[in-house]
Protein backbone atom coordinates (compact mmCIF):
# COMPACT_ATOMS: atom_id res chain seq x y z
CA MET A 1 44.03 -43.67 -12.25
CA SER A 2 46.07 -41.77 -9.67
CA THR A 3 44.50 -40.35 -6.52
CA THR A 4 44.94 -36.83 -7.88
CA ASP A 5 43.24 -37.67 -11.18
CA ALA A 6 40.39 -39.43 -9.36
CA PHE A 7 40.02 -36.40 -7.07
CA ARG A 8 39.99 -34.01 -10.05
CA GLU A 9 37.31 -36.05 -11.77
CA HIS A 10 35.33 -36.23 -8.52
CA ILE A 11 35.39 -32.42 -8.11
CA ASN A 12 34.61 -31.62 -11.73
CA GLU A 13 31.62 -33.92 -11.63
CA ALA A 14 30.35 -32.40 -8.36
CA TYR A 15 30.92 -28.74 -9.30
CA THR A 16 29.86 -28.55 -12.93
CA PHE A 17 26.32 -27.18 -13.22
CA LYS A 18 23.75 -26.39 -15.84
CA GLY A 19 22.92 -22.73 -15.84
CA PRO A 20 24.97 -19.73 -14.65
CA SER A 21 27.70 -20.15 -12.01
CA PHE A 22 30.89 -18.45 -10.87
CA VAL A 23 34.29 -19.66 -9.64
CA LEU A 24 34.83 -19.46 -5.89
CA GLY A 25 38.31 -21.01 -5.92
CA GLY A 26 40.34 -24.13 -6.66
CA ALA A 27 40.05 -27.56 -5.08
CA MET A 28 42.86 -28.69 -2.74
CA LEU A 29 44.09 -32.18 -2.04
CA GLY A 30 46.20 -32.09 1.08
CA ASP A 31 47.89 -28.68 1.27
CA GLU A 32 48.14 -28.11 -2.49
CA ALA A 33 45.70 -26.80 -5.08
CA VAL A 34 44.90 -29.24 -7.87
CA SER A 35 44.99 -27.83 -11.39
CA ASP A 36 41.85 -27.87 -13.53
CA ALA A 37 39.62 -28.55 -10.51
CA LEU A 38 37.60 -25.39 -10.06
CA VAL A 39 35.02 -25.03 -7.30
CA LYS A 40 32.01 -23.23 -8.72
CA LEU A 41 28.79 -22.05 -7.13
CA PRO A 42 25.51 -22.34 -9.06
CA LEU A 43 23.50 -19.11 -9.02
CA GLY A 44 20.23 -21.03 -9.22
CA THR A 45 20.51 -22.44 -5.68
CA LEU A 46 21.84 -19.40 -3.83
CA ASN A 47 18.30 -18.57 -2.74
CA ARG A 48 18.59 -21.68 -0.54
CA HIS A 49 20.63 -19.55 1.89
CA GLY A 50 24.12 -20.11 3.26
CA LEU A 51 26.64 -20.03 6.09
CA ILE A 52 30.14 -18.55 6.20
CA ALA A 53 31.85 -19.55 9.45
CA GLY A 54 35.31 -19.59 10.97
CA ALA A 55 37.53 -18.25 13.71
CA THR A 56 38.67 -14.64 13.80
CA GLY A 57 41.24 -13.82 11.13
CA THR A 58 40.57 -16.82 8.89
CA GLY A 59 39.04 -14.82 6.00
CA LYS A 60 35.25 -14.90 6.54
CA THR A 61 34.72 -11.25 5.62
CA LYS A 62 36.83 -11.60 2.46
CA THR A 63 34.77 -14.63 1.43
CA LEU A 64 31.64 -12.52 1.85
CA GLN A 65 33.29 -9.84 -0.29
CA ILE A 66 34.22 -12.35 -3.01
CA ILE A 67 30.71 -13.79 -3.27
CA ALA A 68 29.05 -10.34 -3.25
CA GLU A 69 31.25 -8.94 -6.02
CA GLN A 70 30.86 -12.08 -8.16
CA LEU A 71 27.09 -11.85 -7.72
CA SER A 72 27.23 -8.21 -8.81
CA GLN A 73 29.10 -9.19 -11.98
CA GLU A 74 26.35 -11.73 -12.68
CA GLY A 75 23.60 -9.12 -12.29
CA VAL A 76 22.51 -10.12 -8.78
CA PRO A 77 22.07 -7.27 -6.21
CA SER A 78 23.06 -7.85 -2.60
CA LEU A 79 22.70 -6.28 0.84
CA LEU A 80 25.70 -6.44 3.20
CA MET A 81 25.42 -5.85 6.95
CA ASP A 82 28.73 -4.12 7.68
CA ILE A 83 29.15 -4.47 11.44
CA LYS A 84 32.92 -3.92 11.57
CA GLY A 85 33.05 -1.23 8.88
CA ASP A 86 35.47 -3.11 6.64
CA LEU A 87 33.31 -3.90 3.60
CA SER A 88 33.16 -0.50 1.90
CA GLY A 89 36.35 -1.25 -0.07
CA ILE A 90 34.25 -3.37 -2.45
CA ALA A 91 33.48 -0.10 -4.26
CA MET A 92 37.07 0.33 -5.46
CA PRO A 93 39.26 -1.99 -7.58
CA SER A 94 42.08 -3.89 -5.88
CA PRO A 95 45.55 -2.36 -6.22
CA GLY A 96 46.86 -5.89 -6.78
CA HIS A 97 49.74 -7.73 -5.09
CA PRO A 98 52.24 -10.46 -6.01
CA LYS A 99 50.62 -12.77 -3.44
CA ILE A 100 47.30 -12.36 -5.23
CA ASP A 101 48.90 -13.26 -8.58
CA GLU A 102 50.52 -16.31 -6.98
CA ARG A 103 47.22 -17.47 -5.52
CA HIS A 104 45.35 -17.13 -8.81
CA ALA A 105 48.09 -18.94 -10.68
CA ALA A 106 47.68 -21.87 -8.29
CA ILE A 107 43.91 -21.85 -8.80
CA GLY A 108 44.26 -21.56 -12.57
CA ILE A 109 42.25 -18.36 -13.25
CA PRO A 110 43.44 -14.82 -14.14
CA PHE A 111 43.10 -11.99 -11.65
CA GLU A 112 41.10 -8.96 -12.79
CA ALA A 113 40.85 -5.99 -10.43
CA THR A 114 37.46 -4.27 -10.45
CA GLY A 115 35.15 -2.40 -8.11
CA SER A 116 31.41 -2.94 -7.73
CA PRO A 117 28.60 -0.38 -7.84
CA VAL A 118 27.86 0.48 -4.21
CA GLU A 119 25.03 2.15 -2.30
CA LEU A 120 25.72 3.12 1.34
CA LEU A 121 22.83 2.80 3.81
CA SER A 122 22.52 3.69 7.49
CA LEU A 123 20.27 3.14 10.50
CA SER A 124 21.79 5.99 12.47
CA ASP A 125 24.04 8.97 11.85
CA GLU A 126 26.50 7.06 9.68
CA PRO A 127 26.85 8.49 6.14
CA GLY A 128 24.39 6.96 3.69
CA ALA A 129 20.72 6.74 2.81
CA ARG A 130 18.63 6.45 5.99
CA LEU A 131 16.59 3.31 6.52
CA ARG A 132 13.30 3.84 8.34
CA ALA A 133 10.05 1.99 8.80
CA THR A 134 6.75 3.02 10.31
CA VAL A 135 5.14 1.28 13.28
CA LEU A 136 2.17 0.53 11.04
CA GLU A 137 4.39 -1.48 8.67
CA PHE A 138 5.35 -3.79 11.50
CA GLY A 139 1.75 -4.72 12.18
CA PRO A 140 0.44 -5.79 15.61
CA VAL A 141 1.79 -9.36 15.50
CA LEU A 142 5.38 -8.55 14.58
CA PHE A 143 5.42 -5.46 16.82
CA SER A 144 4.27 -7.59 19.78
CA LYS A 145 6.88 -10.27 19.07
CA MET A 146 9.57 -7.63 18.81
CA LEU A 147 8.63 -6.39 22.30
CA ALA A 148 8.33 -9.97 23.67
CA LEU A 149 4.80 -9.35 24.96
CA ASN A 150 2.46 -11.93 26.51
CA ASP A 151 -0.99 -12.72 25.11
CA ALA A 152 -2.82 -10.07 27.15
CA GLN A 153 -0.33 -7.37 26.20
CA SER A 154 -0.38 -8.46 22.55
CA GLY A 155 -4.17 -8.12 22.64
CA ILE A 156 -3.83 -4.50 23.75
CA VAL A 157 -1.39 -3.84 20.90
CA ALA A 158 -3.91 -5.32 18.47
CA VAL A 159 -6.63 -3.04 19.89
CA ALA A 160 -4.32 -0.02 19.54
CA PHE A 161 -3.64 -0.82 15.88
CA ARG A 162 -7.35 -1.42 15.27
CA TYR A 163 -8.37 1.83 17.00
CA ALA A 164 -5.78 3.74 14.97
CA GLU A 165 -7.09 2.24 11.74
CA GLN A 166 -10.76 2.94 12.49
CA ASN A 167 -10.09 6.52 13.56
CA ALA A 168 -7.63 7.43 10.77
CA LEU A 169 -4.68 7.84 13.16
CA PRO A 170 -1.41 7.19 11.27
CA LEU A 171 1.01 5.09 13.37
CA LEU A 172 4.35 6.35 12.11
CA ASP A 173 6.77 6.41 15.02
CA LEU A 174 7.03 5.27 18.63
CA LYS A 175 5.61 8.50 20.06
CA ASP A 176 2.44 7.85 18.04
CA PHE A 177 2.07 4.41 19.56
CA ARG A 178 2.78 5.69 23.08
CA LYS A 179 0.17 8.42 22.66
CA ILE A 180 -2.50 5.93 21.62
CA LEU A 181 -1.76 3.75 24.66
CA GLN A 182 -1.99 6.79 26.94
CA TYR A 183 -5.25 7.88 25.31
CA MET A 184 -6.80 4.41 25.62
CA THR A 185 -6.24 4.38 29.37
CA GLY A 186 -6.81 8.11 29.91
CA GLU A 187 -9.04 10.57 28.11
CA GLY A 188 -10.43 7.95 25.74
CA LYS A 189 -10.90 5.19 28.31
CA ALA A 190 -14.71 5.29 28.22
CA GLU A 191 -14.82 5.33 24.43
CA VAL A 192 -12.34 2.47 24.03
CA SER A 193 -13.83 0.36 26.83
CA LYS A 194 -17.29 0.62 25.28
CA GLU A 195 -16.00 -0.67 21.94
CA TYR A 196 -13.25 -3.14 22.93
CA GLY A 197 -13.64 -3.85 26.64
CA ARG A 198 -11.59 -2.71 29.61
CA ILE A 199 -7.90 -2.00 28.98
CA SER A 200 -5.58 -2.98 31.84
CA THR A 201 -3.36 -0.11 32.97
CA ALA A 202 -0.86 -2.64 34.36
CA SER A 203 -0.50 -4.25 30.92
CA THR A 204 -0.17 -0.91 29.14
CA GLY A 205 2.49 0.07 31.69
CA ALA A 206 4.45 -3.09 30.85
CA ILE A 207 4.22 -2.30 27.13
CA MET A 208 5.45 1.24 27.79
CA ARG A 209 8.51 -0.10 29.62
CA ARG A 210 9.38 -2.38 26.68
CA ILE A 211 9.14 0.57 24.32
CA VAL A 212 11.47 2.60 26.55
CA GLU A 213 13.95 -0.28 26.49
CA LEU A 214 13.86 -0.26 22.68
CA GLU A 215 14.28 3.52 22.58
CA THR A 216 17.42 3.34 24.73
CA GLN A 217 19.04 1.39 21.87
CA GLY A 218 18.20 4.10 19.35
CA ALA A 219 15.06 2.61 17.81
CA GLU A 220 13.34 5.99 17.87
CA ALA A 221 15.54 7.04 14.93
CA PHE A 222 14.54 3.92 12.97
CA PHE A 223 10.77 4.39 13.25
CA GLY A 224 9.25 7.08 11.06
CA GLU A 225 9.19 8.41 7.53
CA VAL A 226 10.34 8.36 4.75
CA SER A 227 9.77 4.61 4.89
CA PHE A 228 12.35 2.57 2.96
CA ASP A 229 11.10 0.73 -0.13
CA VAL A 230 12.73 -2.72 -0.20
CA ASN A 231 12.46 -2.76 -3.99
CA ASP A 232 15.33 -0.25 -3.96
CA LEU A 233 17.58 -3.15 -2.89
CA THR A 234 17.12 -4.91 -6.24
CA ARG A 235 18.53 -2.25 -8.56
CA LEU A 236 21.06 -2.77 -11.36
CA ASP A 237 23.48 -0.18 -12.71
CA GLU A 238 23.69 0.95 -16.32
CA LEU A 239 26.02 -1.96 -17.14
CA GLY A 240 23.59 -4.55 -15.77
CA ARG A 241 25.65 -5.19 -12.63
CA GLY A 242 23.84 -5.75 -9.34
CA ILE A 243 24.06 -2.85 -6.86
CA VAL A 244 25.88 -3.82 -3.66
CA SER A 245 24.01 -2.08 -0.83
CA ILE A 246 26.18 -1.77 2.28
CA LEU A 247 24.39 -1.06 5.55
CA ARG A 248 26.93 0.58 7.85
CA LEU A 249 26.34 -0.67 11.39
CA THR A 250 29.59 0.16 13.18
CA ASP A 251 27.71 2.15 15.83
CA VAL A 252 24.92 -0.42 16.22
CA GLN A 253 26.87 -3.53 17.20
CA ASP A 254 26.41 -2.74 20.91
CA ARG A 255 22.66 -2.38 20.37
CA PRO A 256 21.58 -5.87 19.33
CA LYS A 257 17.89 -5.20 19.99
CA LEU A 258 17.85 -2.53 17.30
CA PHE A 259 19.80 -4.76 14.90
CA SER A 260 17.48 -7.75 15.32
CA THR A 261 14.41 -5.48 15.12
CA PHE A 262 15.58 -4.01 11.83
CA MET A 263 16.49 -7.39 10.34
CA LEU A 264 13.17 -8.98 11.24
CA GLN A 265 11.16 -6.05 9.88
CA MET A 266 13.13 -5.93 6.64
CA LEU A 267 12.79 -9.67 6.02
CA ALA A 268 9.07 -9.49 6.78
CA GLU A 269 8.66 -6.52 4.43
CA ILE A 270 10.58 -8.30 1.66
CA TYR A 271 8.45 -11.39 2.08
CA ALA A 272 5.23 -9.36 2.01
CA THR A 273 6.32 -7.20 -0.95
CA PHE A 274 8.20 -9.45 -3.37
CA PRO A 275 6.12 -11.68 -5.66
CA GLU A 276 6.40 -15.45 -5.76
CA GLU A 277 9.08 -16.41 -8.28
CA GLY A 278 9.45 -20.19 -8.22
CA ASP A 279 12.78 -21.55 -9.52
CA LEU A 280 14.90 -18.78 -11.05
CA ASP A 281 18.26 -19.17 -12.77
CA ARG A 282 19.65 -16.64 -10.27
CA PRO A 283 18.34 -14.95 -7.11
CA LYS A 284 16.75 -11.50 -7.13
CA LEU A 285 18.59 -10.49 -3.98
CA VAL A 286 21.14 -11.99 -1.59
CA ILE A 287 21.46 -10.68 1.99
CA PHE A 288 24.68 -11.17 3.99
CA ILE A 289 24.42 -10.79 7.77
CA ASP A 290 27.89 -10.34 9.26
CA GLU A 291 28.36 -11.09 12.96
CA ALA A 292 25.06 -12.97 12.83
CA HIS A 293 25.30 -14.03 16.47
CA LEU A 294 24.21 -10.47 17.38
CA ILE A 295 20.75 -11.26 16.03
CA PHE A 296 20.35 -14.48 17.97
CA GLU A 297 21.93 -13.50 21.29
CA GLU A 298 19.20 -10.99 22.20
CA ALA A 299 16.32 -12.45 20.20
CA THR A 300 13.30 -13.79 22.06
CA ASP A 301 11.83 -17.20 21.26
CA ALA A 302 9.00 -15.46 19.42
CA LEU A 303 11.47 -13.55 17.25
CA LEU A 304 13.44 -16.72 16.52
CA ASP A 305 10.26 -18.53 15.51
CA GLN A 306 9.34 -15.64 13.21
CA LEU A 307 12.83 -15.54 11.70
CA GLU A 308 12.83 -19.29 11.11
CA ALA A 309 9.44 -19.09 9.39
CA ILE A 310 10.58 -16.25 7.13
CA ILE A 311 13.81 -18.04 6.16
CA LYS A 312 11.85 -21.13 5.20
CA LEU A 313 9.45 -19.18 3.02
CA ILE A 314 11.43 -16.27 1.60
CA ARG A 315 13.47 -18.38 -0.82
CA SER A 316 10.33 -18.72 -2.95
CA LYS A 317 10.58 -14.95 -3.45
CA GLY A 318 14.04 -15.37 -5.01
CA VAL A 319 15.90 -14.12 -1.93
CA GLY A 320 18.91 -15.82 -0.32
CA ILE A 321 20.19 -15.11 3.21
CA PHE A 322 23.79 -15.78 4.26
CA PHE A 323 24.84 -15.80 7.91
CA VAL A 324 28.46 -14.93 8.72
CA THR A 325 29.65 -15.96 12.18
CA GLN A 326 32.52 -17.60 14.04
CA ASN A 327 30.97 -20.96 14.80
CA PRO A 328 28.02 -22.83 13.29
CA ALA A 329 26.81 -23.33 16.87
CA ASP A 330 25.99 -19.58 16.92
CA ILE A 331 23.07 -20.32 14.59
CA PRO A 332 19.98 -22.05 16.03
CA SER A 333 19.80 -25.61 14.75
CA ASP A 334 16.38 -25.16 13.12
CA ILE A 335 17.77 -22.28 11.04
CA LEU A 336 21.13 -23.99 10.40
CA GLY A 337 19.28 -26.88 8.81
CA GLN A 338 17.82 -24.48 6.20
CA LEU A 339 21.21 -23.31 4.90
CA GLY A 340 22.26 -24.86 1.60
CA LEU A 341 25.71 -23.39 0.92
CA LYS A 342 28.33 -23.81 3.65
CA VAL A 343 31.78 -22.20 3.61
CA GLN A 344 33.68 -23.30 6.70
CA HIS A 345 36.97 -21.59 7.48
CA ALA A 346 39.39 -22.83 10.15
CA LEU A 347 38.32 -23.38 13.75
CA ARG A 348 40.80 -23.18 16.63
CA ALA A 349 41.04 -25.81 19.37
CA PHE A 350 42.50 -24.20 22.49
CA THR A 351 40.32 -25.96 25.06
CA ALA A 352 38.35 -29.18 25.49
CA LYS A 353 35.21 -27.16 24.79
CA ASP A 354 36.72 -25.99 21.50
CA ARG A 355 37.50 -29.57 20.47
CA LYS A 356 33.92 -30.61 21.19
CA ALA A 357 32.69 -27.66 19.12
CA ILE A 358 34.90 -28.71 16.21
CA LYS A 359 33.62 -32.27 16.43
CA LEU A 360 30.06 -30.96 16.39
CA ALA A 361 30.80 -28.58 13.47
CA SER A 362 32.26 -31.40 11.38
CA GLU A 363 28.97 -33.27 11.62
CA ASN A 364 27.28 -30.49 9.63
CA TYR A 365 29.16 -31.52 6.48
CA PRO A 366 28.99 -34.48 4.10
CA LEU A 367 31.42 -37.35 4.73
CA SER A 368 34.50 -37.37 2.52
CA ASP A 369 36.92 -40.03 1.30
CA TYR A 370 39.62 -37.39 0.83
CA TYR A 371 39.65 -35.51 4.15
CA ASP A 372 39.79 -36.12 7.88
CA ILE A 373 37.29 -33.36 8.52
CA ASP A 374 37.92 -32.90 12.26
CA GLN A 375 41.66 -32.62 11.77
CA THR A 376 41.59 -30.54 8.62
CA LEU A 377 39.25 -27.97 10.21
CA THR A 378 42.08 -26.93 12.52
CA GLU A 379 44.70 -26.90 9.71
CA LEU A 380 42.98 -24.69 7.13
CA GLY A 381 45.05 -21.62 6.25
CA THR A 382 43.84 -18.06 5.81
CA GLY A 383 41.81 -17.86 2.64
CA GLU A 384 41.05 -21.59 2.67
CA ALA A 385 37.77 -23.22 3.54
CA PHE A 386 35.70 -26.37 3.32
CA VAL A 387 32.89 -25.82 0.81
CA THR A 388 29.68 -27.68 0.06
CA ALA A 389 26.74 -26.33 -1.95
CA LEU A 390 23.45 -27.57 -3.36
CA ASP A 391 23.11 -28.70 -6.95
CA ARG A 392 20.07 -27.84 -9.05
CA LYS A 393 18.25 -30.85 -7.66
CA GLY A 394 18.82 -29.70 -4.09
CA ARG A 395 21.45 -32.33 -3.28
CA PRO A 396 24.61 -31.42 -1.31
CA THR A 397 27.78 -31.37 -3.39
CA ALA A 398 30.93 -33.17 -2.29
CA LEU A 399 32.85 -31.51 0.52
CA VAL A 400 35.99 -29.88 -0.85
CA ARG A 401 38.90 -28.02 0.69
CA THR A 402 39.10 -24.83 -1.37
CA LEU A 403 41.80 -22.26 -2.04
CA LEU A 404 39.60 -19.18 -2.37
CA ARG A 405 40.17 -16.61 -5.08
CA ALA A 406 41.20 -13.10 -3.96
CA PRO A 407 38.67 -10.26 -3.92
CA ALA A 408 38.78 -8.20 -7.10
CA SER A 409 38.14 -5.08 -5.02
CA ARG A 410 40.06 -3.35 -2.26
CA MET A 411 40.44 -5.25 1.00
CA ASP A 412 40.32 -2.17 3.25
CA VAL A 413 37.89 0.59 4.14
CA LEU A 414 37.17 3.67 2.08
CA THR A 415 38.42 7.06 3.20
CA ASP A 416 35.96 9.65 4.49
CA LYS A 417 36.36 11.56 1.22
CA GLU A 418 35.51 8.48 -0.85
CA ILE A 419 32.47 7.75 1.33
CA LYS A 420 31.20 11.32 0.99
CA SER A 421 31.65 11.08 -2.78
CA ILE A 422 29.52 7.92 -2.98
CA VAL A 423 26.78 9.43 -0.78
CA ALA A 424 26.79 12.67 -2.81
CA ARG A 425 26.08 10.68 -6.01
CA SER A 426 23.45 8.47 -4.37
CA PRO A 427 19.87 8.81 -5.60
CA LEU A 428 18.67 6.99 -2.48
CA ALA A 429 20.33 9.49 -0.13
CA LYS A 430 18.38 12.28 -1.82
CA LYS A 431 15.20 10.23 -1.56
CA TYR A 432 15.41 9.05 2.06
CA ASN A 433 17.50 11.59 3.95
CA LYS A 434 14.86 14.30 4.05
CA VAL A 435 13.09 14.53 7.41
CA VAL A 436 9.30 14.12 7.25
CA ASP A 437 7.13 14.62 10.35
CA ARG A 438 3.60 14.88 9.01
CA GLU A 439 0.50 14.91 11.17
CA SER A 440 0.06 11.50 12.74
CA ALA A 441 -1.60 9.83 15.72
CA TYR A 442 0.34 11.90 18.26
CA GLU A 443 -0.68 15.28 16.83
CA ILE A 444 -4.27 14.23 16.07
CA LEU A 445 -4.86 12.90 19.57
CA GLU A 446 -3.18 15.94 21.11
CA GLU A 447 -5.63 18.16 19.21
CA LYS A 448 -8.53 15.89 20.15
CA ILE A 449 -7.60 16.00 23.84
CA LYS A 450 -7.04 19.77 23.67
CA ALA A 451 -10.44 20.31 22.03
CA ALA A 452 -12.13 18.04 24.57
CA ASN A 453 -10.47 19.89 27.43
CA GLU A 454 -11.50 23.26 25.99
CA ALA A 455 -15.09 22.06 25.51
CA GLU A 456 -15.15 20.73 29.06
CA HIS A 457 -13.74 24.03 30.33
CA GLN A 458 -16.37 26.01 28.40
CA ALA A 459 -19.13 23.77 29.76
CA GLU A 460 -17.86 24.29 33.31
CA MET A 461 -17.70 28.07 32.81
CA GLU A 462 -21.24 28.11 31.37
CA ALA A 463 -22.47 26.04 34.29
CA GLN A 464 -20.81 28.46 36.71
CA ARG A 465 -22.42 31.43 34.96
CA GLU A 466 -25.90 29.83 35.07
CA LYS A 467 -25.41 28.96 38.71
CA GLY A 468 -24.38 32.56 39.42
CA LYS A 469 -27.47 33.96 37.71
CA LYS A 470 -29.83 31.74 39.69
CA THR A 471 -28.14 32.59 42.97
CA SER A 472 -28.35 36.34 42.27
CA THR A 473 -32.05 36.11 41.38
CA ARG A 474 -32.84 34.18 44.56
CA ARG A 475 -30.95 36.71 46.66
CA ARG A 476 -32.79 39.71 45.15
CA SER A 477 -36.17 38.03 45.56
CA SER A 478 -35.40 37.09 49.12
CA LYS A 479 -34.24 40.63 49.95
CA GLU A 480 -37.38 42.32 48.53
CA LYS A 481 -39.74 39.96 50.36
CA SER A 482 -37.93 40.45 53.61
CA THR A 483 -38.26 44.31 53.51
CA PHE A 484 -41.98 44.21 52.74
CA ASP A 485 -42.58 41.74 55.55
CA LYS A 486 -40.70 43.96 57.99
CA VAL A 487 -42.79 46.98 57.06
CA LEU A 488 -46.05 45.05 57.46
CA ASN A 489 -45.08 43.44 60.71
CA SER A 490 -43.61 46.52 62.48
CA THR A 491 -45.43 48.08 65.56
CA THR A 492 -45.60 51.56 64.03
CA THR A 493 -47.24 50.18 60.90
CA ARG A 494 -49.79 48.32 62.99
CA GLN A 495 -50.59 51.46 65.11
CA ILE A 496 -51.03 53.67 62.03
CA GLY A 497 -53.23 51.05 60.53
CA ASN A 498 -55.41 50.82 63.62
CA THR A 499 -55.77 54.63 63.89
CA VAL A 500 -56.70 54.99 60.22
CA ALA A 501 -59.24 52.20 60.63
CA ARG A 502 -60.87 53.85 63.68
CA GLU A 503 -61.13 57.26 62.03
CA LEU A 504 -62.65 55.80 58.94
CA THR A 505 -65.16 53.91 61.06
CA ARG A 506 -66.14 57.01 63.10
CA GLY A 507 -66.58 59.12 60.01
CA LEU A 508 -68.82 56.50 58.50
CA LEU A 509 -70.95 56.15 61.65
CA GLY A 510 -71.28 59.94 61.95
CA MET A 511 -72.65 60.19 58.50
CA LEU A 512 -75.23 57.57 59.44
CA GLY A 513 -76.29 59.55 62.59
CA ILE A 514 -74.94 56.99 64.99
CA LYS A 515 -72.78 58.08 67.87
CA SER A 516 -69.83 56.13 68.81
CA ARG A 517 -69.81 54.16 72.01
CA SER A 518 -66.73 55.80 73.30
CA ARG A 519 -68.27 59.27 73.25
CA SER A 520 -71.48 57.97 74.80
CA ARG A 521 -69.55 56.47 77.62
CA LYS A 522 -67.60 59.68 78.14
CA SER A 523 -70.76 61.80 78.25
CA ASN A 524 -72.35 59.47 80.79
CA GLY A 525 -69.45 60.08 83.06
CA TRP A 526 -67.90 56.66 82.84
CA TRP A 527 -64.48 58.20 82.77
């Protein structure tokens, strides 16, 4: 048996699966594609996650596009994080090209141009259905990890959530959460301290600063209602094709905190919402995270731990996550070890550091009798990649150099007119783009503080009025007593009183026939 025949048999044995699969490309031996040696991917193991890596310009984004559109044809919805803005073309069929026909002839499969059903989503002012989440949906643990808080600060967050729950205060957006913190250390300090203990103003100040940092990256627009229902990511069109949801993030790539916050919340919500599925013949949803290094560059250790935990567990919900980045080293090793499918495009060795990185990257792949992995990694052409997947038993397939099929859809961006047309037909845009600002914690506490202030003001006014009445009464009483005393104590009053008393006495004595002493003395000549 020739080397080529042995290689063909080796590939067909490794990449033939029970259950549904799709063709990713054709196997290559050396620089040439080998006929009748198709590289297929089994749908049943795509919930084991994946990695698409390679240097700039090697075809990573087109590989993402190929897998997403093939999944759609197989009835599997997907969510694409479009950082560079170049994935929207998946909505329109490819115009075709002689180079595409040549490539497919080498692989041994026909080329069929087709577009995929697309839903455009947005975190900001980009066209599309708006994605939002409430603070309450984060919960105290995830919200604290997002803000990178210490134990004491996390405890305060837990108290804030608990106080909001017990007092029917909806936590919808960041201003609601800020208002509760202010209330707990201000007007409601006595009430909260009695129930939960003293709240440190220094700790609440630190939490406030973290919230301000998040707001500077535009998170205020993300928190609120209408909250996005993650079940809307699993829709099929009328032909049974999976909807490709494209989250346009061209204006978010310089705000990694917002990006990582959104990703963590969405994964947590999916994990909490989706039921356990066990082993399915195809995933319910596949999420592609382009420029994945943006998540990990700004993520705290707590966020990374949470992300790792979710990735380990979420596959049981029938959800696969694919990271797209330049180098496997961009992905933390604990997460990299969880990724089943690996599509490695070319790496460039311009420096000694690059050569070490290539050596390290090659160690992530199974050994091969047909390739010098280190060397071949630097020789792969555009649209070529090393591929290894997991079979149905969870074992890695043989490493194979693959000539990737061309995308069936357009490999450029949609025009503004085409984007507006898609958004105008979108049922999700009608559902989520209306602005809702119902009464929540901020308004309720504002009213509570206002009512308390008014009651306090009324009490003070009543106290002032009572005090005024008492003072006036005392003054009148004091004035009347003073005048009477003056009259009684004056010299004139005393003289009149004495005269009246003498005359009354004389009259009385005269009636009794007794002469007064004064007259007796006068008559006796005493004067």
